[in-house]
CSV table of C-alpha atoms in Angstrom, one decimal:
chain,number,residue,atom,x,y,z
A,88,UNK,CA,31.3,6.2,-13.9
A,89,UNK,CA,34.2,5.8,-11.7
A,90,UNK,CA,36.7,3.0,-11.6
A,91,UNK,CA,35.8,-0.8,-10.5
A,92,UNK,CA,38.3,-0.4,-7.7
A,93,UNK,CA,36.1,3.3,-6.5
A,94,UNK,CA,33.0,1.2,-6.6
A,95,UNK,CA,34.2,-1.8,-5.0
A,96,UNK,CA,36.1,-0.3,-2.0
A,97,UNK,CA,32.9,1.8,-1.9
A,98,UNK,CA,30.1,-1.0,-2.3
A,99,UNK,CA,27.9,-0.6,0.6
A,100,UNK,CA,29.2,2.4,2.5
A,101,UNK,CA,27.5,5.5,1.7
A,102,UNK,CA,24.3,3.4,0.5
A,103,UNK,CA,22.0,1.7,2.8
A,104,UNK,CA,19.8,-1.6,1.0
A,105,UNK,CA,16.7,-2.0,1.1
A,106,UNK,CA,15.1,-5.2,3.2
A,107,UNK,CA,18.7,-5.4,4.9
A,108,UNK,CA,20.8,-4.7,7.9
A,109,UNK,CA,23.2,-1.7,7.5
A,110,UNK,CA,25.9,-3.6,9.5
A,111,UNK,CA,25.5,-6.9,7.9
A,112,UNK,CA,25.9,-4.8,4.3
A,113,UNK,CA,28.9,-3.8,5.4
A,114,UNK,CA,30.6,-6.4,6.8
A,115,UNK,CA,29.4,-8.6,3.8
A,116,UNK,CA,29.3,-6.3,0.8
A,117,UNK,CA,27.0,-7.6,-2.0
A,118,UNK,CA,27.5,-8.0,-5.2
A,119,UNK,CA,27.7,-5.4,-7.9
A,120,UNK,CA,25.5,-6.0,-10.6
A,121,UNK,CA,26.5,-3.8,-13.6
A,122,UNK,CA,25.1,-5.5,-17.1
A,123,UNK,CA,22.0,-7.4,-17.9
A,124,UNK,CA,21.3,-9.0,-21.5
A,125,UNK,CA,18.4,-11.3,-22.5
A,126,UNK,CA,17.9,-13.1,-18.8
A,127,UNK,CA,21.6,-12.7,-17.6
A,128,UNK,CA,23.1,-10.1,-15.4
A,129,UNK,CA,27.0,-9.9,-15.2
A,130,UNK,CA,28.7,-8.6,-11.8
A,131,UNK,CA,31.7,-6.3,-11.4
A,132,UNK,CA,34.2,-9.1,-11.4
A,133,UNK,CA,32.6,-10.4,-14.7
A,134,UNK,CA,30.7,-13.2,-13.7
A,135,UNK,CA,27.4,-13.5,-16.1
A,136,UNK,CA,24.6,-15.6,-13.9
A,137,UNK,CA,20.8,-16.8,-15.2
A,138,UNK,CA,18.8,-14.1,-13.4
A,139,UNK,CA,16.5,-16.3,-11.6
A,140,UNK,CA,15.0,-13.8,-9.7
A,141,UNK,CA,13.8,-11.2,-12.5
A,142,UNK,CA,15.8,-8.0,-11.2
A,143,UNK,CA,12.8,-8.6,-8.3
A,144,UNK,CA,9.6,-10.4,-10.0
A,145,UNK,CA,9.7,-7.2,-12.8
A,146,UNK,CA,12.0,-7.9,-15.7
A,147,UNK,CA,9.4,-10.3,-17.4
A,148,UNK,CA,10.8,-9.3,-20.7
A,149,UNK,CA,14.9,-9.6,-19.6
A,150,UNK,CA,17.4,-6.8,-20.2
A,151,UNK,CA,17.5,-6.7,-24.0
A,152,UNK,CA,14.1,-5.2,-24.6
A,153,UNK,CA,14.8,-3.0,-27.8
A,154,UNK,CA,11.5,-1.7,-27.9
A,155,UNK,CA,11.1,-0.4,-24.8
A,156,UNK,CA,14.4,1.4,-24.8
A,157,UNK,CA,13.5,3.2,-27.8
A,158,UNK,CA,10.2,3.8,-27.0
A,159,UNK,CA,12.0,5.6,-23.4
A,160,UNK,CA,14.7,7.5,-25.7
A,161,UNK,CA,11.8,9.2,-28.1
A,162,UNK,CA,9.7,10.0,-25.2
A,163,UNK,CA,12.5,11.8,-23.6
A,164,UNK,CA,13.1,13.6,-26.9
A,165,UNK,CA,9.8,14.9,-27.0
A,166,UNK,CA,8.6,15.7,-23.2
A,167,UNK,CA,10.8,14.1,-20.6
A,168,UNK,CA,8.4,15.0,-18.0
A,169,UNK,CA,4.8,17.0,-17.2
A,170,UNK,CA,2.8,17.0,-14.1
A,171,UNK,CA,-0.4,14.9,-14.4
A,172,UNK,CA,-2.7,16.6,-11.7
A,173,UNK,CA,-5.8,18.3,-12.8
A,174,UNK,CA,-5.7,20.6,-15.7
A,175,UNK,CA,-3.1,18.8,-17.7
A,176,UNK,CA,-2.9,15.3,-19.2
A,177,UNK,CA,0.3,13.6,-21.1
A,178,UNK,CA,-0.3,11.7,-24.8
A,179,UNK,CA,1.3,8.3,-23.1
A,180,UNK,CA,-0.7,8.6,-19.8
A,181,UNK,CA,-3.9,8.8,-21.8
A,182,UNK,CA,-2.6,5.8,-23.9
A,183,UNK,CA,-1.9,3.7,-21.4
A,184,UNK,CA,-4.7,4.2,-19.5
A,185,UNK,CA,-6.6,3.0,-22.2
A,186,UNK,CA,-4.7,0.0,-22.8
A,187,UNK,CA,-4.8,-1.1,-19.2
A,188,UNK,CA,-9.1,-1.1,-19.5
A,189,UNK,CA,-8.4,-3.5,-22.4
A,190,UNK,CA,-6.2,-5.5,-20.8
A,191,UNK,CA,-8.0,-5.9,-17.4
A,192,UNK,CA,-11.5,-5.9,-18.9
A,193,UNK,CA,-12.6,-9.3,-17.9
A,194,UNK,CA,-12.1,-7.9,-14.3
A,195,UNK,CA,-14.4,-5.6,-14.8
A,196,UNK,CA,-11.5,-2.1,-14.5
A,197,UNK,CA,-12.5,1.1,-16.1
A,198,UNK,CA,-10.4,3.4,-15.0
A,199,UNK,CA,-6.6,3.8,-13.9
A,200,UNK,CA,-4.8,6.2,-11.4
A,201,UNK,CA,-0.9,6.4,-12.0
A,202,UNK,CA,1.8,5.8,-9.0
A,203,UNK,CA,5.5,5.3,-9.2
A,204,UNK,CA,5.6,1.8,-8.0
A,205,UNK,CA,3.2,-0.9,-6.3
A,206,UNK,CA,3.5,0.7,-2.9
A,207,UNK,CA,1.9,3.7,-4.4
A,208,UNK,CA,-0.7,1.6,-5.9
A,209,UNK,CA,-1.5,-0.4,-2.6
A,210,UNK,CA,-1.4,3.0,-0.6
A,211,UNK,CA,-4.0,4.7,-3.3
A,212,UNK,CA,-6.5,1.5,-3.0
A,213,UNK,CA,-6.5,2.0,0.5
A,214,UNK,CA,-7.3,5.6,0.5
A,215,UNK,CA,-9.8,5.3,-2.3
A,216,UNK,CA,-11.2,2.2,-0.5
A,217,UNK,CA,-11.7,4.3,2.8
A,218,UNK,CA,-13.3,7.5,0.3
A,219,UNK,CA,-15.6,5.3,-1.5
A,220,UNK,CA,-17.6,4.7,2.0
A,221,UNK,CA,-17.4,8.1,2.4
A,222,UNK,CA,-19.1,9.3,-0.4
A,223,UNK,CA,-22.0,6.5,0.2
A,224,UNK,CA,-22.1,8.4,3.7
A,225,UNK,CA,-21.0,5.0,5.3
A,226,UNK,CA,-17.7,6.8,7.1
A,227,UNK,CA,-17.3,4.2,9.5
A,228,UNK,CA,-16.1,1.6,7.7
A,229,UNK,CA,-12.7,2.3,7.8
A,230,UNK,CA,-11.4,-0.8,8.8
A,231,UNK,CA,-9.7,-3.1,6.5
A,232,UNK,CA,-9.1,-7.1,6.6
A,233,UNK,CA,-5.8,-9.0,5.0
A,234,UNK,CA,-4.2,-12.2,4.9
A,235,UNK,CA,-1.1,-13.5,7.6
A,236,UNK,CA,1.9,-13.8,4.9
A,237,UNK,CA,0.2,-11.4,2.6
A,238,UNK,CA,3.0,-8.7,1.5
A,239,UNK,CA,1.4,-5.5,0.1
A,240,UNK,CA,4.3,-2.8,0.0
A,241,UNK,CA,6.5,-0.5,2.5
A,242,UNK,CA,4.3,2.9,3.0
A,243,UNK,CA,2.3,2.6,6.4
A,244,UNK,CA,-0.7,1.8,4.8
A,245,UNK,CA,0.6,-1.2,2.8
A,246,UNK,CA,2.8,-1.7,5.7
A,247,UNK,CA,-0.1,-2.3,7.7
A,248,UNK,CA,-2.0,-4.6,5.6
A,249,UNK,CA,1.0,-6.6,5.1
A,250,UNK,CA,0.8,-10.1,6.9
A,251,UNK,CA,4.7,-10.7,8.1
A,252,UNK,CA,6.0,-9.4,11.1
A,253,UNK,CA,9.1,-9.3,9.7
A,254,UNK,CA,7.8,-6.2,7.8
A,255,UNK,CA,5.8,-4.8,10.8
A,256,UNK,CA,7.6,-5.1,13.8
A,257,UNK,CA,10.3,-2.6,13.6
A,258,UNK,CA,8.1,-0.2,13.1
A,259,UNK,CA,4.8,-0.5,15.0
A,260,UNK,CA,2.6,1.0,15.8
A,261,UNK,CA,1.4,1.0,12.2
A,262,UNK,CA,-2.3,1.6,11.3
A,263,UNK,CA,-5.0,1.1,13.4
A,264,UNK,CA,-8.2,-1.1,12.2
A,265,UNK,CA,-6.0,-3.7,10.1
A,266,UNK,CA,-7.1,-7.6,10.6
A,267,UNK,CA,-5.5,-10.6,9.6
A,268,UNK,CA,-7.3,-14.4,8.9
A,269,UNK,CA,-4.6,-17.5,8.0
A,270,UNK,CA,-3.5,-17.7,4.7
A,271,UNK,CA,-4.3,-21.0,2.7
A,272,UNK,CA,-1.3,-22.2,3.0
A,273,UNK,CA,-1.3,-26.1,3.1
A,274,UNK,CA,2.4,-26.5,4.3
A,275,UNK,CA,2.0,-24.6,7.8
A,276,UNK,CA,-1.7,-23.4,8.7
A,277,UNK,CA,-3.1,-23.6,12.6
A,278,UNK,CA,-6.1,-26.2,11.3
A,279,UNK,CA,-3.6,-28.6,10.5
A,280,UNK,CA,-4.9,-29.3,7.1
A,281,UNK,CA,-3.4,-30.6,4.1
A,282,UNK,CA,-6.4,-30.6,1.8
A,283,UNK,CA,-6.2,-27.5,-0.4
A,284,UNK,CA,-10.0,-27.0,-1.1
A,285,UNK,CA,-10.6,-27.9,2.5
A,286,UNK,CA,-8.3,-25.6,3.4
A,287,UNK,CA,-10.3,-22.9,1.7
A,288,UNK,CA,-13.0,-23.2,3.4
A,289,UNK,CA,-12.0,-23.0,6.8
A,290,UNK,CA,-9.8,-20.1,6.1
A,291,UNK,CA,-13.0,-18.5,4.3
A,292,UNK,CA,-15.0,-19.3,7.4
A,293,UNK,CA,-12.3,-17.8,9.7
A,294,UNK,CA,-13.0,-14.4,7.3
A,295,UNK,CA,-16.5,-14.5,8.3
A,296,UNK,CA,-15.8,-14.9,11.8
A,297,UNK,CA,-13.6,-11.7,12.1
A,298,UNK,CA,-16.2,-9.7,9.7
A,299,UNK,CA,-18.7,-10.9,12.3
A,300,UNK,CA,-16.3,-10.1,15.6
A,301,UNK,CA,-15.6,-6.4,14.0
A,302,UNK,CA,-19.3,-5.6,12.4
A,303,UNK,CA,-19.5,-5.6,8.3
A,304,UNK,CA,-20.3,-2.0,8.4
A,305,UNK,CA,-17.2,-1.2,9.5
A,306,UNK,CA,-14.6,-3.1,7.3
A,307,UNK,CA,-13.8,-0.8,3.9
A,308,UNK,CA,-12.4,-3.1,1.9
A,309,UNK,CA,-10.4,-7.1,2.1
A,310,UNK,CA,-7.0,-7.1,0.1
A,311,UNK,CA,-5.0,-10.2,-1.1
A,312,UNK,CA,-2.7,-11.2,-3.7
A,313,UNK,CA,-4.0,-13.8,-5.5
A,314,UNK,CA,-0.6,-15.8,-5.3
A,315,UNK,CA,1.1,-14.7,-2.7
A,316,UNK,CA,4.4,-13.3,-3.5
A,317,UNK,CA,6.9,-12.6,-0.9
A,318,UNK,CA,5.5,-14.4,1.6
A,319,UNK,CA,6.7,-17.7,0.2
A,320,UNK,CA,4.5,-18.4,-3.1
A,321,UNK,CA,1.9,-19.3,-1.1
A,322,UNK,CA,-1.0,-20.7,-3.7
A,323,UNK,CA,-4.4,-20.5,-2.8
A,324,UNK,CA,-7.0,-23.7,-3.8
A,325,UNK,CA,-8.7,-21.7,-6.7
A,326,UNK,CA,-11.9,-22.1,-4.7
A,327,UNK,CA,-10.7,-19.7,-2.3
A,328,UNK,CA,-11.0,-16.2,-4.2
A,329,UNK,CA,-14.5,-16.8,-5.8
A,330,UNK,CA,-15.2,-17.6,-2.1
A,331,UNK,CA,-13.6,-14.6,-0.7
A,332,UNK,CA,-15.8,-12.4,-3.4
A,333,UNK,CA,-19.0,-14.0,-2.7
A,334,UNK,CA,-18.2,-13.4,1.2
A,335,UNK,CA,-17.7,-9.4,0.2
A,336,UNK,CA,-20.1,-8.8,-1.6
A,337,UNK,CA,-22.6,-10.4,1.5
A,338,UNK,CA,-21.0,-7.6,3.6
A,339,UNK,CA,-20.9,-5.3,1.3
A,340,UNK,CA,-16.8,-5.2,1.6
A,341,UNK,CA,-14.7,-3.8,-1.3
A,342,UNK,CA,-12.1,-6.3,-2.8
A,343,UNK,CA,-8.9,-5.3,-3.5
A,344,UNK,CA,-6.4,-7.8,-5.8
A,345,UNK,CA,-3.0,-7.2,-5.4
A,346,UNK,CA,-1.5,-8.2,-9.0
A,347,UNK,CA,1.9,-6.1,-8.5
A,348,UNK,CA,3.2,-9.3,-9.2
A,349,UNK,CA,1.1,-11.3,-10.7
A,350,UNK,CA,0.0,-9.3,-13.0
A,351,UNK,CA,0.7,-9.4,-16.8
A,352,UNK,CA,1.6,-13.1,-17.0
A,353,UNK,CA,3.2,-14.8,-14.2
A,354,UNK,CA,0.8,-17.1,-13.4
A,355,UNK,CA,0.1,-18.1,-16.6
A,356,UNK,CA,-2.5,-16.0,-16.7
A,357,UNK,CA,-2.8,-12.0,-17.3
A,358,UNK,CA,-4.6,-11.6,-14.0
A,359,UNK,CA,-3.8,-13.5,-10.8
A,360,UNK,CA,-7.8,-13.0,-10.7
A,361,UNK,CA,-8.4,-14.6,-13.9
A,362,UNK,CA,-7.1,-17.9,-12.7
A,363,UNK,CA,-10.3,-18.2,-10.6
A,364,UNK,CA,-12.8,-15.9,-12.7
A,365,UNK,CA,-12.6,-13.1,-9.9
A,366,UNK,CA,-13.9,-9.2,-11.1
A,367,UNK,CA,-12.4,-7.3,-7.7
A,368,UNK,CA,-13.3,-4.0,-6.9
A,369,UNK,CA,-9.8,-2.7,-7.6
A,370,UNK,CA,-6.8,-3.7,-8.6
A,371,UNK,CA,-2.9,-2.8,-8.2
A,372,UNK,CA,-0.3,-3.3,-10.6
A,373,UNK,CA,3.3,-2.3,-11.4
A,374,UNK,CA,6.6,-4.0,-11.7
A,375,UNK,CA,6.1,-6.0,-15.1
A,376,UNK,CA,4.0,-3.3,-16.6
A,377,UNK,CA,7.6,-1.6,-17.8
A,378,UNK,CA,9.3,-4.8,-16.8
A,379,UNK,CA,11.0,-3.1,-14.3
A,380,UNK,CA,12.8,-0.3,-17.1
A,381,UNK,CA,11.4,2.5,-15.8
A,382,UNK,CA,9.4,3.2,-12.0
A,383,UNK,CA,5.5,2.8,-12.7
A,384,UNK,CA,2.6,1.6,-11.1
A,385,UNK,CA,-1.5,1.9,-11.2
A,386,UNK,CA,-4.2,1.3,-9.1
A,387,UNK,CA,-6.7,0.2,-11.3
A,388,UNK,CA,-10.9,1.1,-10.5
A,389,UNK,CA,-13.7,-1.4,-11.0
A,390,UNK,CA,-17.3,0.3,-12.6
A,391,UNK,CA,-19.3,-0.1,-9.4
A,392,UNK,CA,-16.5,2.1,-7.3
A,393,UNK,CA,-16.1,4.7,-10.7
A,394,UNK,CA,-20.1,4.7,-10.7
A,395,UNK,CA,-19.8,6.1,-7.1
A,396,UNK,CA,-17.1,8.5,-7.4
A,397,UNK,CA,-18.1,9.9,-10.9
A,398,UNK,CA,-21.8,10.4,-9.9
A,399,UNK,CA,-21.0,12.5,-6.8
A,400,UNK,CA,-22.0,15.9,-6.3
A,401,UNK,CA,-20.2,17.2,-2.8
A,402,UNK,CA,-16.5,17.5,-2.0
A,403,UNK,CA,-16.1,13.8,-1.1
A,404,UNK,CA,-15.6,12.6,-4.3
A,405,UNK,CA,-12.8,14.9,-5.2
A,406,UNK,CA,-9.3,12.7,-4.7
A,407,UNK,CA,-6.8,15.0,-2.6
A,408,UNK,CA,-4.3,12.3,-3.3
A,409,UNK,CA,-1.4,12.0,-5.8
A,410,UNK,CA,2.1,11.5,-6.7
A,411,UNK,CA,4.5,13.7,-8.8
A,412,UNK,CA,5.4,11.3,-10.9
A,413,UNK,CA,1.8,10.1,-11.5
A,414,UNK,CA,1.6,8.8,-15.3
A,415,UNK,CA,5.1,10.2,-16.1
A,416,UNK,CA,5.0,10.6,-19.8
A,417,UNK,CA,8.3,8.2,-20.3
A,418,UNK,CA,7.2,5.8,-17.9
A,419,UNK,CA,3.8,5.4,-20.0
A,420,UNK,CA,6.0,5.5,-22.9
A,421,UNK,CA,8.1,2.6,-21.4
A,422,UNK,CA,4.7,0.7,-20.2
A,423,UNK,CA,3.2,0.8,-23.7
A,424,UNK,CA,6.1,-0.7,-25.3
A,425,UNK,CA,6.2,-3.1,-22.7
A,426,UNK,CA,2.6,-4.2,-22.8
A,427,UNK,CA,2.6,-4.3,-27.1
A,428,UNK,CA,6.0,-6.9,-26.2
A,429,UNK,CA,4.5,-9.1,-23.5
A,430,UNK,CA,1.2,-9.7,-25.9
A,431,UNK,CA,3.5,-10.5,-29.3
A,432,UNK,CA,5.4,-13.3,-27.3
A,433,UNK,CA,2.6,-14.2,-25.1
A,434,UNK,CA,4.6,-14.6,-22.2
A,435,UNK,CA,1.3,-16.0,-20.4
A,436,UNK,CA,1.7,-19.0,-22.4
A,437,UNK,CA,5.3,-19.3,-22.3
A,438,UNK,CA,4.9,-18.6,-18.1
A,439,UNK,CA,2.4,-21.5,-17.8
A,440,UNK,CA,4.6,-24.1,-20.0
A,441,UNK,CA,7.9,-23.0,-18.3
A,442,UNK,CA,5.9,-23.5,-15.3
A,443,UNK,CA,4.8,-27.2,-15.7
A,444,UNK,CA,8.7,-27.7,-16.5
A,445,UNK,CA,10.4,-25.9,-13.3
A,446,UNK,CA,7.3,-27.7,-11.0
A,447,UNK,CA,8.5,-31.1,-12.1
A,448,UNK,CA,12.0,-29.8,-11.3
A,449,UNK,CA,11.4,-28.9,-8.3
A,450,UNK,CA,9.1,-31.8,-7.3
A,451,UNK,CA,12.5,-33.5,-8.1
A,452,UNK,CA,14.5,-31.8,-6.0
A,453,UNK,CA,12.0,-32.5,-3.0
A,454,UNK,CA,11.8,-36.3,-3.3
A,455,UNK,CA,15.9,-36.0,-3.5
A,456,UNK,CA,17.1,-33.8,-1.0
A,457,UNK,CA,15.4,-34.3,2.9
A,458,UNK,CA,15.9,-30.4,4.0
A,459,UNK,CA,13.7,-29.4,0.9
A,460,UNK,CA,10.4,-29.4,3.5
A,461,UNK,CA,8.2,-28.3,0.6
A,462,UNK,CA,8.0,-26.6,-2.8
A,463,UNK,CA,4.9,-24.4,-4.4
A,464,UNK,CA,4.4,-23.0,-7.9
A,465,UNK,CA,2.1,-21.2,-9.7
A,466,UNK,CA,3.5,-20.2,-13.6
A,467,UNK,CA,6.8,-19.0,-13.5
A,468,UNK,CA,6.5,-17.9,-9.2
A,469,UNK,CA,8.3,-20.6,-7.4
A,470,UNK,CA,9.4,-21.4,-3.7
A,471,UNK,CA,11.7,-24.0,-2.5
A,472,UNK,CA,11.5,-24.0,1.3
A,473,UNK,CA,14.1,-25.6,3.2
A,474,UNK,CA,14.0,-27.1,6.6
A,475,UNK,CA,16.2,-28.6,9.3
A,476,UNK,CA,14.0,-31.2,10.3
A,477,UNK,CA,11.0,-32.3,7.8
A,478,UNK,CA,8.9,-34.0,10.6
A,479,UNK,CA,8.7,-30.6,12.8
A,480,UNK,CA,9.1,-28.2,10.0
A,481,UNK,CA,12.1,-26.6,11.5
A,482,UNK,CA,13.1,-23.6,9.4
A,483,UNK,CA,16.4,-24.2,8.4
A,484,UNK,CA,19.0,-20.9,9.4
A,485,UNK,CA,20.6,-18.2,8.2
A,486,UNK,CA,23.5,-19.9,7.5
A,487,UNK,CA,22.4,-22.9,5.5
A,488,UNK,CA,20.5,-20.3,3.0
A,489,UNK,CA,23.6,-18.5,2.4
A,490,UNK,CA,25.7,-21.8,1.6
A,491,UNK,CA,23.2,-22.7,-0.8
A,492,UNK,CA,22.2,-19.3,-2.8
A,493,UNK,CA,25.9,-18.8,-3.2
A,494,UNK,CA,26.6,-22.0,-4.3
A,495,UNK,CA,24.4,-21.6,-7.0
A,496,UNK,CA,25.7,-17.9,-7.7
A,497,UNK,CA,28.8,-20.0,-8.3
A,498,UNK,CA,27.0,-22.7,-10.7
A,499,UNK,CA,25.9,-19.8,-12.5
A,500,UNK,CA,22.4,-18.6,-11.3
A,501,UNK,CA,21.0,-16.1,-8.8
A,502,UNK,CA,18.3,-16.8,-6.4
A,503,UNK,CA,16.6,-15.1,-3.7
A,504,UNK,CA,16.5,-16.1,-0.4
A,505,UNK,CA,13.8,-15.2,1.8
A,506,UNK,CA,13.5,-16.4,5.2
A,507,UNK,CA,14.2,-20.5,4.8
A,508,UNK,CA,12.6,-20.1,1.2
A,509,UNK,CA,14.2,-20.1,-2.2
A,510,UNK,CA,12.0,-17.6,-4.1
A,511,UNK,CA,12.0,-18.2,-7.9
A,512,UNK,CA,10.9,-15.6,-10.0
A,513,UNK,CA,12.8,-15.8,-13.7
A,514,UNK,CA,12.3,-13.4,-16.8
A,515,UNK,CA,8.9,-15.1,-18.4
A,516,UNK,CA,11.2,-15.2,-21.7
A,517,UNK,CA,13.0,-18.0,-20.6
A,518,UNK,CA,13.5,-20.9,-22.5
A,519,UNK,CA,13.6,-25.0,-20.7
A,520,UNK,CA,17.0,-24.9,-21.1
A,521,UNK,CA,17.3,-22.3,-18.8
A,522,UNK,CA,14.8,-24.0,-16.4
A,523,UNK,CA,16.8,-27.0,-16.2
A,524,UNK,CA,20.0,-24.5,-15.4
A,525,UNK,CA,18.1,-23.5,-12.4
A,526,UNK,CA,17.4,-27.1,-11.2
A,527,UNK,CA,20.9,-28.4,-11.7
A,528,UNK,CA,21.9,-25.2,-9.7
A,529,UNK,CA,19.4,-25.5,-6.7
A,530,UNK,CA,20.9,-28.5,-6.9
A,531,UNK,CA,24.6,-28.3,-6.5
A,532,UNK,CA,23.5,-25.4,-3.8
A,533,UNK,CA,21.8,-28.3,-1.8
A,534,UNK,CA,24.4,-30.9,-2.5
A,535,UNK,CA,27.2,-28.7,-0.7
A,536,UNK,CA,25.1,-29.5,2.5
């Protein structure tokens, strides 16, 4: 590698970042990251910070994973690569496939299709979504329904079911036949309601007014994160997926749980769908499924869809869809470690106890500082969302996010900022001491205000 003077005279000038402005890259380099150990990550100038953020919701199991280095170096040793399309299969990809039904079992998956990242996955649920219908000779339903604030990936499919315009708008026109309904979000929601399970209801009844407006016959599938992610940790009542199901199935509508992040433990739970009992048709994962060492992803099949697609007899059922890198023998390699780590330390449980502890932190930080408008939490996702004026809700700006994320770069701990949110996703190996690390330096962030 070249010199630190080379990369920091260089630092974002032949690159272009992702979810940013070119020119604002340049004007304001960012920082260099260049170690990570246990839940730290040291810049170019030497400054180690608590990683607060999780590389981006992935590195469940921090930057010291032995196991999964290893397991990455062997499988490179032995096949560094083979194609998985029809005719040929890779040891790992078999492996893991396997271990995935175990895992997901209570939500009813039987089958998994390798991507290279939860875009991938989204983009193949779609697809396979829209070829179920097919194959059941019902090719008009092609339409698919999501949730406003919903984030589901960057291809144009996932583009399109996402529910921020701030991930649409530059490059509309996007799909056609993609429908939004409110999110269950109790802090901003056009019923004006505070009441979670109320809440619910009305955004489940707003559902069956848009399947009723387009026709049920012609809506493929509904897809949702069970927490919502990127759109600010938005926590549904846990009324509101069973309700959601129990609406689809009426219809006839295939369910789609986006678990790219909340899969494998960061609820609390190994399935954002478990928290509420939910079997969706399918299912997308990736990120924590290597913790972020190596690119993977899967869409993962419910029985009723693999029933379908397994029992056909024409040309419809054959998938004319893949990746290159679908089940890369070292990414399986990497996800298998990964999975055998996150069950030994059950990082579910340590998620849902670290949990309790940063939501009473936060909770804290609310009833201290008046620009903290509100604060959600589910396990170890987090979102503190600031605002100028707590009466109207005023977003607070650009500016004031800055001063307070790099304060608390300075007190030692990155965060995210997205929009007027704080968006905490920490390695689910933390310990409380790190927790309360976090608070003190949210705090000092908000302090310099």
């Amino acid at each position: 590698m070249r010199d630190i003077n080379f990369l920091t005279e260089t630092n974002a000038k032949p690159i272009w970042h992702p979810m940013a402005h070119p020119a604002e890259m340049r004007a304001n380099p960012p920082k260099v990251i260049m170690k990570g150990e246990g839940v730290t990550v040291t810049d170019i100038d030497g400054n180690s910070v608590l990683d607060a953020v999780g590389g981006l919701w992935n590195v469940n199991l921090g930057y010291s994973c032995d196991p999964i280095k290893k397991a990455i170096a062997d499988q490179l040793g032995a096949l560094p690569y083979y194609s998985g399309f029809r005719g040929t299969s890779t040891g790992p990809s078999i492996e893991l496939a396997y271990e995935l039904s175990e895992w997901f079992a209570p939500e009813g998956m039987v089958r998994t299709f390798f991507t290279s990242g939860g875009s991938d996955s989204v983009e193949t649920a779609l697809r396979l979504a829209r070829q179920y219908w097919k194959i059941r000779g019902q090719g008009d339903r092609t339409k698919f329904l999501a949730l406003k604030k919903g984030y589901h990936g960057t291809h144009f499919g996932a583009a399109s079911v996402n529910g921020n315009a701030n991930f649409r708008r530059n490059y509309e026109p996007l799909l056609p036949g993609v429908f939004h309904i409110s999110a269950p979000w109790t802090f901003r929601n056009p019923f004006n309601e505070t009441d979670p399970a109320r809440l619910a209801k009305l955004c489940a009844k707003a559902l069956e007014d848009e399947i009723a407006f387009q026709g049920g016959d012609t809506i493929a599938a509904f897809i949702m994160e069970p927490v919502l992610g990127a759109g600010g940790v938005i926590v549904p009542h846990e009324s509101f997926m069973p309700l959601v199901r129990e609406i689809c199935d009426r219809h006839e509508i295939l369910l789609i749980a986006d678990e790219v992040v909340t899969g494998f433990g960061r609820t609390g739970a190994w399935a954002g769908s478990r928290l509420s009992g939910v079997k969706p048709d399918f299912m997308t994962i990736a990120k924590a499924i290597t913790s972020g060492y190596f690119p993977l992803g899967a869409t993962l099949i419910g029985g009723k869809v693999a029933d379908v697609f397994e029992a056909d007899k024409t040309s419809f059922g054959a998938i004319g869809h893949g990746y290159t890198y679908s089940g890369h023998p070292v990414g399986c390699a990497a996800g298998l470690a990964a999975l055998a780590e996150t069950k030994r330390l059950r990082l579910n449980e340590n998620a849902a106890a670290r949990g309790v502890e940063l939501a009473a932190v936060l909770e804290g930080l609310k009833a201290k500082h008046q620009i903290v408008g509100d604060v959600r939490y589910k396990g170890l996702m987090a979102a503190v969302e600031l605002v100028s004026d707590r009466a109207t809700k005023k977003p607070s700006d650009k500016k004031t996010m800055a001063v307070v994320s790099e304060a608390a770069y300075e007190a030692g701990v990155m965060l995210r900022v997205s929009g007027n949110n704080i968006i905490l996703s920490p390695p689910l190996i933390i310990s409380a001491a790190d927790v309360a690390k976090i608070g003190e330096a949210i705090g000092v962030g908000l302090s310099k205000l």
